[in-house]
PDB file of C-alpha atoms in Angstrom:
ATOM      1  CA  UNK A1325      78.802 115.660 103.556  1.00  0.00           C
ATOM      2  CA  UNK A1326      81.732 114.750 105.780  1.00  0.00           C
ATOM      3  CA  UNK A1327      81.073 115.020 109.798  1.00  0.00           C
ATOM      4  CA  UNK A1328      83.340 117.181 111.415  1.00  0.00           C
ATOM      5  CA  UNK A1329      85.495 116.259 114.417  1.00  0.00           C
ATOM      6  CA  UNK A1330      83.021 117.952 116.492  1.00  0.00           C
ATOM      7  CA  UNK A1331      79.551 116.154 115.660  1.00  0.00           C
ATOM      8  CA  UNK A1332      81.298 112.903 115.724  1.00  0.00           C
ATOM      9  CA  UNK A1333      82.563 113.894 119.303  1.00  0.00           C
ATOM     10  CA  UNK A1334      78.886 115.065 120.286  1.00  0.00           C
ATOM     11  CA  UNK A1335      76.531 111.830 118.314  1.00  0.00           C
ATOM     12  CA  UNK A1336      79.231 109.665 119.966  1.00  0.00           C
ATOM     13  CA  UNK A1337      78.398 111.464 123.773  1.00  0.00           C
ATOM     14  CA  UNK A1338      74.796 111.191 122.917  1.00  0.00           C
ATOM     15  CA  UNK A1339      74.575 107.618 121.996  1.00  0.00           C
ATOM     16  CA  UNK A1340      76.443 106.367 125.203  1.00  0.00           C
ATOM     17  CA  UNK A1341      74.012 108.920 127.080  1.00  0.00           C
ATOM     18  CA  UNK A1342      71.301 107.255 125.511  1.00  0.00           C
ATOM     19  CA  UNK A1343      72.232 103.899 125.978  1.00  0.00           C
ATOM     20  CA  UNK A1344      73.144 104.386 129.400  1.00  0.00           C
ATOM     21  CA  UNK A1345      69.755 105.503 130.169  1.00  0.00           C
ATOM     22  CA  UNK A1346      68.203 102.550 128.267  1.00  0.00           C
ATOM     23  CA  UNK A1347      69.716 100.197 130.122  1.00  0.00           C
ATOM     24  CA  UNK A1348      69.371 101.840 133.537  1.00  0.00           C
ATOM     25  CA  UNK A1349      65.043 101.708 132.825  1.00  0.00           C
ATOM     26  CA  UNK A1350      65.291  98.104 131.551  1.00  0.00           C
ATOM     27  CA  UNK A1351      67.549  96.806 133.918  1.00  0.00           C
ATOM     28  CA  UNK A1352      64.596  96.478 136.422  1.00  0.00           C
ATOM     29  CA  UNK A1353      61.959  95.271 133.989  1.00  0.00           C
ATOM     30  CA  UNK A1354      64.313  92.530 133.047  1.00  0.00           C
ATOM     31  CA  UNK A1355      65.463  91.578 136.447  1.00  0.00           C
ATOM     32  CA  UNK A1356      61.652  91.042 137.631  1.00  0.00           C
ATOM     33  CA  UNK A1357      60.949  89.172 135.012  1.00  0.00           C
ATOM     34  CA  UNK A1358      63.934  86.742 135.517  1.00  0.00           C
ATOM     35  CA  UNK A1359      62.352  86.673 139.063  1.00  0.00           C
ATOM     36  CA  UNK A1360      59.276  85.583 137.962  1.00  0.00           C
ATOM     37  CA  UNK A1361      60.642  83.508 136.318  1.00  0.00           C
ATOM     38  CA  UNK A1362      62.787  82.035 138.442  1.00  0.00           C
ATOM     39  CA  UNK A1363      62.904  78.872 141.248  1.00  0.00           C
ATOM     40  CA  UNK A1364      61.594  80.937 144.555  1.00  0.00           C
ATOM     41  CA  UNK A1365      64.289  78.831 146.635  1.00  0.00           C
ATOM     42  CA  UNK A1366      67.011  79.634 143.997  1.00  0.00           C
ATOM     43  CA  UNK A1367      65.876  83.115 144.241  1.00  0.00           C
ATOM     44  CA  UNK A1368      66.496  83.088 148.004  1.00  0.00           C
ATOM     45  CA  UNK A1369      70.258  82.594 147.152  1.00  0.00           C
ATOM     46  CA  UNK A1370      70.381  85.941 145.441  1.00  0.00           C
ATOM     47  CA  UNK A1371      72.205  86.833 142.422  1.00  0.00           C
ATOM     48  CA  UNK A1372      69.558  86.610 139.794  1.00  0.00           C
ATOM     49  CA  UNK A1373      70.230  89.664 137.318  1.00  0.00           C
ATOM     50  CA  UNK A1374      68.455  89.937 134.268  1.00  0.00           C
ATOM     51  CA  UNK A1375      68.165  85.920 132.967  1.00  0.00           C
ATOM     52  CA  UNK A1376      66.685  82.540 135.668  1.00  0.00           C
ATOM     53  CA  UNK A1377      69.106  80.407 137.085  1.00  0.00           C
ATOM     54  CA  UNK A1378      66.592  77.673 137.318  1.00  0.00           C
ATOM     55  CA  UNK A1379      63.721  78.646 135.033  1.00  0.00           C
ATOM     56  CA  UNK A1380      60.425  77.598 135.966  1.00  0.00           C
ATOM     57  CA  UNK A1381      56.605  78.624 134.993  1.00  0.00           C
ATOM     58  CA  UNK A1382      55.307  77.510 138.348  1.00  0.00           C
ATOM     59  CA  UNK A1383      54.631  81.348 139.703  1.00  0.00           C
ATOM     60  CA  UNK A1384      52.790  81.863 136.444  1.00  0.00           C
ATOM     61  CA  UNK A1385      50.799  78.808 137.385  1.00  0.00           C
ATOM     62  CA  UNK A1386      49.951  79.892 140.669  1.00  0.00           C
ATOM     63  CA  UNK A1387      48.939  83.131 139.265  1.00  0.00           C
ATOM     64  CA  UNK A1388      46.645  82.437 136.279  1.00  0.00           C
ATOM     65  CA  UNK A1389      44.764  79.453 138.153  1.00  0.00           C
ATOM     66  CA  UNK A1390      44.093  81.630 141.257  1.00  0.00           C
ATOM     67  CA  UNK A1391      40.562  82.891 140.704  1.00  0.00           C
ATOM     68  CA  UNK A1392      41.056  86.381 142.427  1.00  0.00           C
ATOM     69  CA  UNK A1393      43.929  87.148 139.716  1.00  0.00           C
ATOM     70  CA  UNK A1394      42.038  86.254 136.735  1.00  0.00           C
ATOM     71  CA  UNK A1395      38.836  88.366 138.099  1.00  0.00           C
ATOM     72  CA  UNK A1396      40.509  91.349 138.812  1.00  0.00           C
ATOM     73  CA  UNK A1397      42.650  90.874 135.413  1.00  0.00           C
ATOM     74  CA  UNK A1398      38.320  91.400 133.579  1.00  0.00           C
ATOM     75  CA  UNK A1399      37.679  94.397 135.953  1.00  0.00           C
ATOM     76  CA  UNK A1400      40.828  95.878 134.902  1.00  0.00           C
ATOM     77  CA  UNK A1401      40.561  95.394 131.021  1.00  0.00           C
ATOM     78  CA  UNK A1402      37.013  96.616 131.175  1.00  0.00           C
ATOM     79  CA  UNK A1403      37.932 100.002 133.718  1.00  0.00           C
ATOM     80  CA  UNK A1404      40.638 100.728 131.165  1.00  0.00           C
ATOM     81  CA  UNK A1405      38.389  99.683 127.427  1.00  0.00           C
ATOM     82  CA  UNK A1406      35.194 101.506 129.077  1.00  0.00           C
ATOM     83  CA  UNK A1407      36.607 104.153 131.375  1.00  0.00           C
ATOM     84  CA  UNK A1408      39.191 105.511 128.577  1.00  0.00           C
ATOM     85  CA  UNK A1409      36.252 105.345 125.493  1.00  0.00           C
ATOM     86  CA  UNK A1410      33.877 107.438 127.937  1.00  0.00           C
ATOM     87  CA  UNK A1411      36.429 110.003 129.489  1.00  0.00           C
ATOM     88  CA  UNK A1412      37.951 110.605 126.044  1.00  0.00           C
ATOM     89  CA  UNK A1413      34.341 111.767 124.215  1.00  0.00           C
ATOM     90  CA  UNK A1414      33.036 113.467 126.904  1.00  0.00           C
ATOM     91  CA  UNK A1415      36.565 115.307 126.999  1.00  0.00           C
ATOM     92  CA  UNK A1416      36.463 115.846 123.908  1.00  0.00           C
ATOM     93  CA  UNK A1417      32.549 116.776 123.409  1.00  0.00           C
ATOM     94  CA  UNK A1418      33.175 119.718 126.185  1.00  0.00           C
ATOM     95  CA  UNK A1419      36.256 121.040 124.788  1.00  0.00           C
ATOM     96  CA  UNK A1420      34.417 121.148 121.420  1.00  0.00           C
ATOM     97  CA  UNK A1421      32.055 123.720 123.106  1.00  0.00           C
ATOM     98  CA  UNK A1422      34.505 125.711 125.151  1.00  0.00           C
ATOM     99  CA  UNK A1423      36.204 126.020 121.832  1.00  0.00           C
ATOM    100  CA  UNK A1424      33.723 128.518 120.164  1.00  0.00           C
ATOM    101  CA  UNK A1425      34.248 131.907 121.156  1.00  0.00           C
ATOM    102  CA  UNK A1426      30.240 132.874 121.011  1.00  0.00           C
ATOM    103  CA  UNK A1427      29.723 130.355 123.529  1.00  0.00           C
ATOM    104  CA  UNK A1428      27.903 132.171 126.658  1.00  0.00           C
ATOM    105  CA  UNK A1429      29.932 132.440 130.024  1.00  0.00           C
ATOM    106  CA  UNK A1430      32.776 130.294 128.629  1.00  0.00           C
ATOM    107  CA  UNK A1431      35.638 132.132 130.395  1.00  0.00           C
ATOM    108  CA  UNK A1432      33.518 131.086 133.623  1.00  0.00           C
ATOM    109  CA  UNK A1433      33.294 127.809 132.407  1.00  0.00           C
ATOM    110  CA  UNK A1434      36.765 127.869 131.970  1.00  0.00           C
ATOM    111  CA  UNK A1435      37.791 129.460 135.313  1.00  0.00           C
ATOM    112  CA  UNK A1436      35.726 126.875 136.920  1.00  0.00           C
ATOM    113  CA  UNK A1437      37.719 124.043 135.592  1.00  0.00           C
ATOM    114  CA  UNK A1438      40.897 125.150 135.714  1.00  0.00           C
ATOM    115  CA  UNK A1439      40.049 125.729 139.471  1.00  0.00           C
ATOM    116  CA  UNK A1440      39.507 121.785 140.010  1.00  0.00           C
ATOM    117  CA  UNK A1441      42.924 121.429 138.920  1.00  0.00           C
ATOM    118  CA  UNK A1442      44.519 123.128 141.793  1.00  0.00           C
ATOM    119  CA  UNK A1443      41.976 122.271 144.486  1.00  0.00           C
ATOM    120  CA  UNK A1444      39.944 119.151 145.904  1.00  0.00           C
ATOM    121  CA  UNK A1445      37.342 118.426 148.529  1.00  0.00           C
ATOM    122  CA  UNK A1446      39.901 115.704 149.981  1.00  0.00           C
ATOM    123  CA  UNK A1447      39.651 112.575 150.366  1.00  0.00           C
ATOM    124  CA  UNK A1448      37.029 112.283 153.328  1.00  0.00           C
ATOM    125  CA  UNK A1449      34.596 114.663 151.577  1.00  0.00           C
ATOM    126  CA  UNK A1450      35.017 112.747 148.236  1.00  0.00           C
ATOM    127  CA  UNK A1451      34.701 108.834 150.248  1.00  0.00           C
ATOM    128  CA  UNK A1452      31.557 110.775 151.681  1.00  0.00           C
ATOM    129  CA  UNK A1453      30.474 111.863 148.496  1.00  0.00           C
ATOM    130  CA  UNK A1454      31.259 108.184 146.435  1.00  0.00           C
ATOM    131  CA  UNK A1455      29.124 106.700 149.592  1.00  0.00           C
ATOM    132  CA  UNK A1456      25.860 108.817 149.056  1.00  0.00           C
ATOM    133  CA  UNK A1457      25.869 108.472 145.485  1.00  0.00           C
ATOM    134  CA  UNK A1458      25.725 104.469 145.969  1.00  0.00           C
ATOM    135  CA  UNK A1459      29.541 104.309 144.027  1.00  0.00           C
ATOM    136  CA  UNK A1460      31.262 102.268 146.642  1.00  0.00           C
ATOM    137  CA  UNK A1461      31.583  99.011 145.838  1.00  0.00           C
ATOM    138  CA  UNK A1462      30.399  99.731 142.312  1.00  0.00           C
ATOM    139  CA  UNK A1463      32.501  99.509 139.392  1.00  0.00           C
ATOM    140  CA  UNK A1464      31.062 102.669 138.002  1.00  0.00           C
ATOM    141  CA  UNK A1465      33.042 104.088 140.593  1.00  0.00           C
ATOM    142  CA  UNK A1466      36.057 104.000 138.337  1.00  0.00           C
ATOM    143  CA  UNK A1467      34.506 105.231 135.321  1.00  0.00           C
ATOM    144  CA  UNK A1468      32.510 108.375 136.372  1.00  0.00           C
ATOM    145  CA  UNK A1469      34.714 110.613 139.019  1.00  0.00           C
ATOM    146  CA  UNK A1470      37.156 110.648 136.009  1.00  0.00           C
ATOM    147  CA  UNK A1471      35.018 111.219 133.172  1.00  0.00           C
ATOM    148  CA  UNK A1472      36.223 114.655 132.355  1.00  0.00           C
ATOM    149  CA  UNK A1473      40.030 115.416 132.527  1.00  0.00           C
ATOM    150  CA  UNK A1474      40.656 118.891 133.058  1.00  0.00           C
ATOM    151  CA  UNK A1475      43.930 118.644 131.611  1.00  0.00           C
ATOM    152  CA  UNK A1476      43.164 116.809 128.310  1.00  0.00           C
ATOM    153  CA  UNK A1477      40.200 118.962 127.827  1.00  0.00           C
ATOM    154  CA  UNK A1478      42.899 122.019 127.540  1.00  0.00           C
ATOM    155  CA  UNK A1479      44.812 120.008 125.345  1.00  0.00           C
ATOM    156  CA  UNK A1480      41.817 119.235 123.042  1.00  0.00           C
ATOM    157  CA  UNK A1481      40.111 122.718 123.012  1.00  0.00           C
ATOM    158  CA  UNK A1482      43.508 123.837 121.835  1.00  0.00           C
ATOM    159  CA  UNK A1483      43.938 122.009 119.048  1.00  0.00           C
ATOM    160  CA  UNK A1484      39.956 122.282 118.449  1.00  0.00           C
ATOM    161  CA  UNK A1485      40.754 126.120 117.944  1.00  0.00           C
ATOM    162  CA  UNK A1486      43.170 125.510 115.604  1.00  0.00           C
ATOM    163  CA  UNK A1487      41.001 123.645 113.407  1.00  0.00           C
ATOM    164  CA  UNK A1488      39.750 125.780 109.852  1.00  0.00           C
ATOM    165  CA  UNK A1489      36.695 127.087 110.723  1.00  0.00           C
ATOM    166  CA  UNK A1490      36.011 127.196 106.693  1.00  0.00           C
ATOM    167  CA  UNK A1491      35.437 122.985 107.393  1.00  0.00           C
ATOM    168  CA  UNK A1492      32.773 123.437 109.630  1.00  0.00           C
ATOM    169  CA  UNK A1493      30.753 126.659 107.823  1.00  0.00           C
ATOM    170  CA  UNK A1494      30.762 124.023 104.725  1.00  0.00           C
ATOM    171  CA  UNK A1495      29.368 120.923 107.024  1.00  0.00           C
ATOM    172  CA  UNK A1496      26.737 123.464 108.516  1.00  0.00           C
ATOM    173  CA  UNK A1497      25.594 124.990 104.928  1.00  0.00           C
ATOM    174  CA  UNK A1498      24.981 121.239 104.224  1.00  0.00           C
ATOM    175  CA  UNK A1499      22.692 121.251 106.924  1.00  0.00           C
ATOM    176  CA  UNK A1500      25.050 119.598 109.576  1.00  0.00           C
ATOM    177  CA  UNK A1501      24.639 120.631 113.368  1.00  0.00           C
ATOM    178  CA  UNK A1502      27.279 120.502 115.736  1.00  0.00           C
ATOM    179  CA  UNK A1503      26.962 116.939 116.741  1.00  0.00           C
ATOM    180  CA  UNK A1504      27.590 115.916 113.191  1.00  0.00           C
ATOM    181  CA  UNK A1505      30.411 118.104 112.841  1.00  0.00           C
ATOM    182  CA  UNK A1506      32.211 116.576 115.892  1.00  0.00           C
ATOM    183  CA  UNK A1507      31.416 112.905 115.217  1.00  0.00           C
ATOM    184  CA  UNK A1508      32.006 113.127 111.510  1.00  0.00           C
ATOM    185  CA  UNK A1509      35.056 115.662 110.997  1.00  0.00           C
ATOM    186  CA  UNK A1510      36.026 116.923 113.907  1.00  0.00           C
ATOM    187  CA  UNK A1511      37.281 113.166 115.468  1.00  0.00           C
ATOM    188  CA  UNK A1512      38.652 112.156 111.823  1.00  0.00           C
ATOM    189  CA  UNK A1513      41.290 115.515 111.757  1.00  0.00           C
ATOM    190  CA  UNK A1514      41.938 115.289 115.211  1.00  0.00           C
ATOM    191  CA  UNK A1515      43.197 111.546 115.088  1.00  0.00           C
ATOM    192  CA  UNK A1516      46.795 112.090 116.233  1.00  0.00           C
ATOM    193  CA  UNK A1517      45.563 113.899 119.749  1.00  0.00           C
ATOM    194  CA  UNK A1518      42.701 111.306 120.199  1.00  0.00           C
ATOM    195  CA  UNK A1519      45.102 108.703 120.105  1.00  0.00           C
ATOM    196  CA  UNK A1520      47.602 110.145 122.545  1.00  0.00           C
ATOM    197  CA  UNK A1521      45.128 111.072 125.291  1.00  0.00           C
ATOM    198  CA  UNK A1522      43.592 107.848 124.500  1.00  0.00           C
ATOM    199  CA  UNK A1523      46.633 105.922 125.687  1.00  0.00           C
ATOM    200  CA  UNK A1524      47.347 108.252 128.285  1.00  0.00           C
ATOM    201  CA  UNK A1525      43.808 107.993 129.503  1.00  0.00           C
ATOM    202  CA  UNK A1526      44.316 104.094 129.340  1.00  0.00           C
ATOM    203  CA  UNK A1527      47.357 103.725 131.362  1.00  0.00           C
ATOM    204  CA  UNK A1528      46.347 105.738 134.095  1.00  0.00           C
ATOM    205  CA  UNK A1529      43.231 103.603 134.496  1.00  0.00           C
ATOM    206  CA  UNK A1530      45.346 100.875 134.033  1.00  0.00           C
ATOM    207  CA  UNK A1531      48.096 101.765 136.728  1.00  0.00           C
ATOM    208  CA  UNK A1532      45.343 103.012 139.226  1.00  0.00           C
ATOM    209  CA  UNK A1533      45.133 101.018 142.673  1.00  0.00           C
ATOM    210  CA  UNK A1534      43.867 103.957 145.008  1.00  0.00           C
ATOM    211  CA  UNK A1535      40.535 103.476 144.109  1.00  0.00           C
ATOM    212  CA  UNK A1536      40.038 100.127 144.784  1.00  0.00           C
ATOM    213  CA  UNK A1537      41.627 100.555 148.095  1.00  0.00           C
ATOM    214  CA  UNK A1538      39.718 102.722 148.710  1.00  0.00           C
ATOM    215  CA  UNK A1539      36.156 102.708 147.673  1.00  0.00           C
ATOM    216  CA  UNK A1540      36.304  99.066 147.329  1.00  0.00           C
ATOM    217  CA  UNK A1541      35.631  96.997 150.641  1.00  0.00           C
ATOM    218  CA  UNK A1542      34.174  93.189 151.893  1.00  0.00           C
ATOM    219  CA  UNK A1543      32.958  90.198 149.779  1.00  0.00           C
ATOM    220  CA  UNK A1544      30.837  92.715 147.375  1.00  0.00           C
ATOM    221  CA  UNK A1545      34.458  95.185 146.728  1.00  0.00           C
ATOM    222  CA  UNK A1546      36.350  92.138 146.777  1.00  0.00           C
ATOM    223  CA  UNK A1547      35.089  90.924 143.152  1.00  0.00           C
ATOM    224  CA  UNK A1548      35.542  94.517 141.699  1.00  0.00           C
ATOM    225  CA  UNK A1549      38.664  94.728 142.941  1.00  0.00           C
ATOM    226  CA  UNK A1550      41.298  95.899 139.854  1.00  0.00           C
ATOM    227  CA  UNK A1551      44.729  94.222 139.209  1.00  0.00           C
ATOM    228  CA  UNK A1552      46.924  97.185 140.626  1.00  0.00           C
ATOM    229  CA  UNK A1553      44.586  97.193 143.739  1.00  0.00           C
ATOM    230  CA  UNK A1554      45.194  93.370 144.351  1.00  0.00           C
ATOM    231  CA  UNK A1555      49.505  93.680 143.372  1.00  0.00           C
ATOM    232  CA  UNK A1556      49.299  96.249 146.311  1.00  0.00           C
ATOM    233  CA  UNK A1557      47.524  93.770 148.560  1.00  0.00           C
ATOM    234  CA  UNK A1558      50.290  91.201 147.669  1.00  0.00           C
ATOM    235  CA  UNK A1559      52.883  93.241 148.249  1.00  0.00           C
ATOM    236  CA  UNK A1560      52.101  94.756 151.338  1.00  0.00           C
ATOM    237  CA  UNK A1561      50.454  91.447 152.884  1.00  0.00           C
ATOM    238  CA  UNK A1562      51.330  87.359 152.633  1.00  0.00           C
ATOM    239  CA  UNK A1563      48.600  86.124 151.472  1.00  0.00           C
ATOM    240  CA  UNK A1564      50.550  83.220 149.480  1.00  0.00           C
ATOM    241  CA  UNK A1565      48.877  80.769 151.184  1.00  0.00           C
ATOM    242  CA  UNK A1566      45.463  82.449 150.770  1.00  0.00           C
ATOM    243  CA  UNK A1567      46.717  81.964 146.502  1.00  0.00           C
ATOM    244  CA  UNK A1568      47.794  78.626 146.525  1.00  0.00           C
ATOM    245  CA  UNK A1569      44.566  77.543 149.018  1.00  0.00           C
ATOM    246  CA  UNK A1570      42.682  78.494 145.744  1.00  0.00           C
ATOM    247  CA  UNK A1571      44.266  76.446 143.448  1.00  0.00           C
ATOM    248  CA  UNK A1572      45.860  73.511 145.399  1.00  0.00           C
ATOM    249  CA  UNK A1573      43.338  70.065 145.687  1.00  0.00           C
ATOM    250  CA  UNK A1574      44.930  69.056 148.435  1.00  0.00           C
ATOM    251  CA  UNK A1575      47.242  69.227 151.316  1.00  0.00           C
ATOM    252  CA  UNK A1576      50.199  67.682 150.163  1.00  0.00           C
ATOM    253  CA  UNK A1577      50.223  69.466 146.960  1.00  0.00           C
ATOM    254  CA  UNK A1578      49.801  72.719 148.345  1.00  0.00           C
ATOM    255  CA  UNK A1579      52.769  71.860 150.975  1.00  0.00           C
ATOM    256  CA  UNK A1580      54.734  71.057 147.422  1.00  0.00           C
ATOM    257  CA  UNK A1581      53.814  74.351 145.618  1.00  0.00           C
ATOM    258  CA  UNK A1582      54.554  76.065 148.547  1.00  0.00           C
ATOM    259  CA  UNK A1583      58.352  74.964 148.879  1.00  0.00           C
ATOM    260  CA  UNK A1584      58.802  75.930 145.101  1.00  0.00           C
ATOM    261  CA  UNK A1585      56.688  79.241 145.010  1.00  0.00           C
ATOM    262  CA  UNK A1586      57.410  82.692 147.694  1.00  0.00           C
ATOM    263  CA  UNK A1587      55.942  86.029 148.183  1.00  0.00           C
ATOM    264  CA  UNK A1588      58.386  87.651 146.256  1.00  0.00           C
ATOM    265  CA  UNK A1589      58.233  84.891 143.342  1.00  0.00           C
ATOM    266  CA  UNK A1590      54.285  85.842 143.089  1.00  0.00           C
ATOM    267  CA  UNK A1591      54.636  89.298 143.586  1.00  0.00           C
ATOM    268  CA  UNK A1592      57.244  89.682 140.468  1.00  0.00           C
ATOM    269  CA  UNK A1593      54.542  87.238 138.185  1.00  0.00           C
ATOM    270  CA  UNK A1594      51.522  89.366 139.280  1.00  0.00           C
ATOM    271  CA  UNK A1595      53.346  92.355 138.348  1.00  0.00           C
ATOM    272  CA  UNK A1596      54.380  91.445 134.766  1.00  0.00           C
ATOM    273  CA  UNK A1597      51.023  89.802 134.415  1.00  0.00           C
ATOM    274  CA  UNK A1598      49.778  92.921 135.380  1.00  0.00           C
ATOM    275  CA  UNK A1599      52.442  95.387 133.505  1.00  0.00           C
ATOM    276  CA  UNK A1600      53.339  93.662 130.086  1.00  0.00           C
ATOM    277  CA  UNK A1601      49.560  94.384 128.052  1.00  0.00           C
ATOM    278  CA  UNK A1602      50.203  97.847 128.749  1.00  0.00           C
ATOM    279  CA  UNK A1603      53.383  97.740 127.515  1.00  0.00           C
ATOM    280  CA  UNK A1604      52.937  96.080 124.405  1.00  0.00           C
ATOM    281  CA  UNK A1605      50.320  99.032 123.199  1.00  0.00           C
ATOM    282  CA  UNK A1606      52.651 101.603 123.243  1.00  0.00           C
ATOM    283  CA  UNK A1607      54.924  99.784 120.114  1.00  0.00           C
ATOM    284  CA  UNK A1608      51.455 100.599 117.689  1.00  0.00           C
ATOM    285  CA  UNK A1609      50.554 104.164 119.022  1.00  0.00           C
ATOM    286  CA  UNK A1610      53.829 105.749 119.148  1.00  0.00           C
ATOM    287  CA  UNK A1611      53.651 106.866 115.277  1.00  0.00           C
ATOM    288  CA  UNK A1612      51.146 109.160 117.214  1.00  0.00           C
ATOM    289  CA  UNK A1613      53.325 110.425 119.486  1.00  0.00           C
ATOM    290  CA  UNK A1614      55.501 112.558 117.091  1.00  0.00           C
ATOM    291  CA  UNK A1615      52.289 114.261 116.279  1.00  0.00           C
ATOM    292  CA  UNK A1616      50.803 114.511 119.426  1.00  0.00           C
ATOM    293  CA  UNK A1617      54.281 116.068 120.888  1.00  0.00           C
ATOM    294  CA  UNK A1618      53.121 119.638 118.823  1.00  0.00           C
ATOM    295  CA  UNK A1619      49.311 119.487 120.086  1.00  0.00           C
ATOM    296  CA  UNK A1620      47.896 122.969 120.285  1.00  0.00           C
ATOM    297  CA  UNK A1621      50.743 124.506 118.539  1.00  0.00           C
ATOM    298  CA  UNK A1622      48.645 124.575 115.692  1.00  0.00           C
ATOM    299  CA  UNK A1623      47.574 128.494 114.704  1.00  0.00           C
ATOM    300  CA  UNK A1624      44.737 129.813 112.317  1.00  0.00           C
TER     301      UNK A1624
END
């Protein structure tokens, strides 16, 4: 069938819309990474856009040798593998019970969730609160003040309820109790929401630097201190000496690294070190995402 004058008018807005906006988010993705990649006195003459003038791997030298980057690169990947595994079944496990309408009190349940979402002690009363539980400077700090989201635990009990009850009356009259019903069917249906909240879950541990900042302090915080938390510290302080101290053996070849590498140089290779893993997950979930996009729509 023959497009009329019309669609051809409208795909042809749409693709320049599109392509527009593609290049507008990619534009600074691609001109950090030329950064990065670039001489740091080169870069000083300005005019780097999205490819180096004088390519060099020097910053990414600096930055994998530097003990402090690769250290807080291990408490990252295990806040994000651990933290996201834990929040997502406990998530998951209490929107599983809110889900059954006999359950006792579950509208108070409910209200009392749903109130968390809208209010917070603040962040005085919660440092006071991390303190006398013994969670600053401890990584578990990062894994249990986020171990049930509110917001994905909607999102699951939703699409819990519109799961046939007719699979879990046959589980049960094979003797199954509600544990096995969860870990064995429940998880396996509900594989397109798992996955989304999963990565959701991931990234945001992934991207998060206030807790570190803030719960994490001295020699003890400094070795749980996550990669986010540590790109903020470079950013907002010079400690560029304090990097190539670490990784120079002497004088003169720190003085040499030093007139070759910047701030800004280190800052850009820190923060693709620090952003491309994430990135590159999203490529094998997003098959997900078309099914995740109608979660909860789904009605007995």
């Amino acid at each position: 069938m023959k497009s009329s004058k019309d669609d051809i008018v409208f795909e042809t807005f749409a693709v320049l819309v599109v392509t527009i906006l593609s290049i507008m988010m990619l534009y600074p993705f691609l001109n950090a990474m030329a950064l990065s990649l670039n001489d740091a006195n080169d870069t000083l003459a300005g005019g780097i856009s999205i490819w180096p003038r004088v390519p060099t791997l020097l910053n990414y030298e600096v930055v994998f040798q530097n003990p402090r980057i690769g250290n807080a690169y291990l408490i990252t990947i295990a806040r994000t593998l651990f933290g996201s595994f834990v929040s997502i079944i406990f998530t998951a496990l209490m929107a599983y019970g809110l889900s059954k309408e006999h359950l006792r009190g579950r509208k108070f349940y409910m209200g009392l969730c749903v109130v968390t979402m809208y209010f917070s002690g603040g962040l005085i009363p919660t440092y006071i609160l991390m303190k006398a539980l013994g969670l600053t400077n401890n990584f578990f700090v990062y894994i249990l003040p986020a171990i049930v989201n509110v917001w994905n635990m909607i999102i699951f009990k939703s699409f819990f309820e519109g799961i046939p009850k007719s699979l879990e009356e046959s589980a049960q009259m094979d003797g199954a109790n509600h544990y096995q019903i969860f870990f064995s069917i429940i998880i396996h249906v509900s594989l397109p929401v798992f996955a989304s909240l999963i990565l959701f879950t991931a990234v945001g541990h992934w991207n998060d630097w206030f807790a570190g900042a803030i719960f994490m302090a001295g020699r003890e915080g400094d070795k749980l201190v996550p990669m986010q938390t540590l790109l903020n510290q470079i950013i907002n302080s010079n400690i560029m000496m304090e990097q190539l101290g670490a990784i120079a053996p002497s004088a003169a070849e720190m003085a040499r690294m030093s007139a070759k590498v910047s701030t800004k140089s280190l800052t850009m290779a820190t923060m693709m070190v620090a952003t491309l893993p994430i990135v590159m997950v999203y490529p094998f979930l997003q098959k997900y995402f078309a099914k995740g996009v109608m979660i909860g729509s789904i009605k007995e």
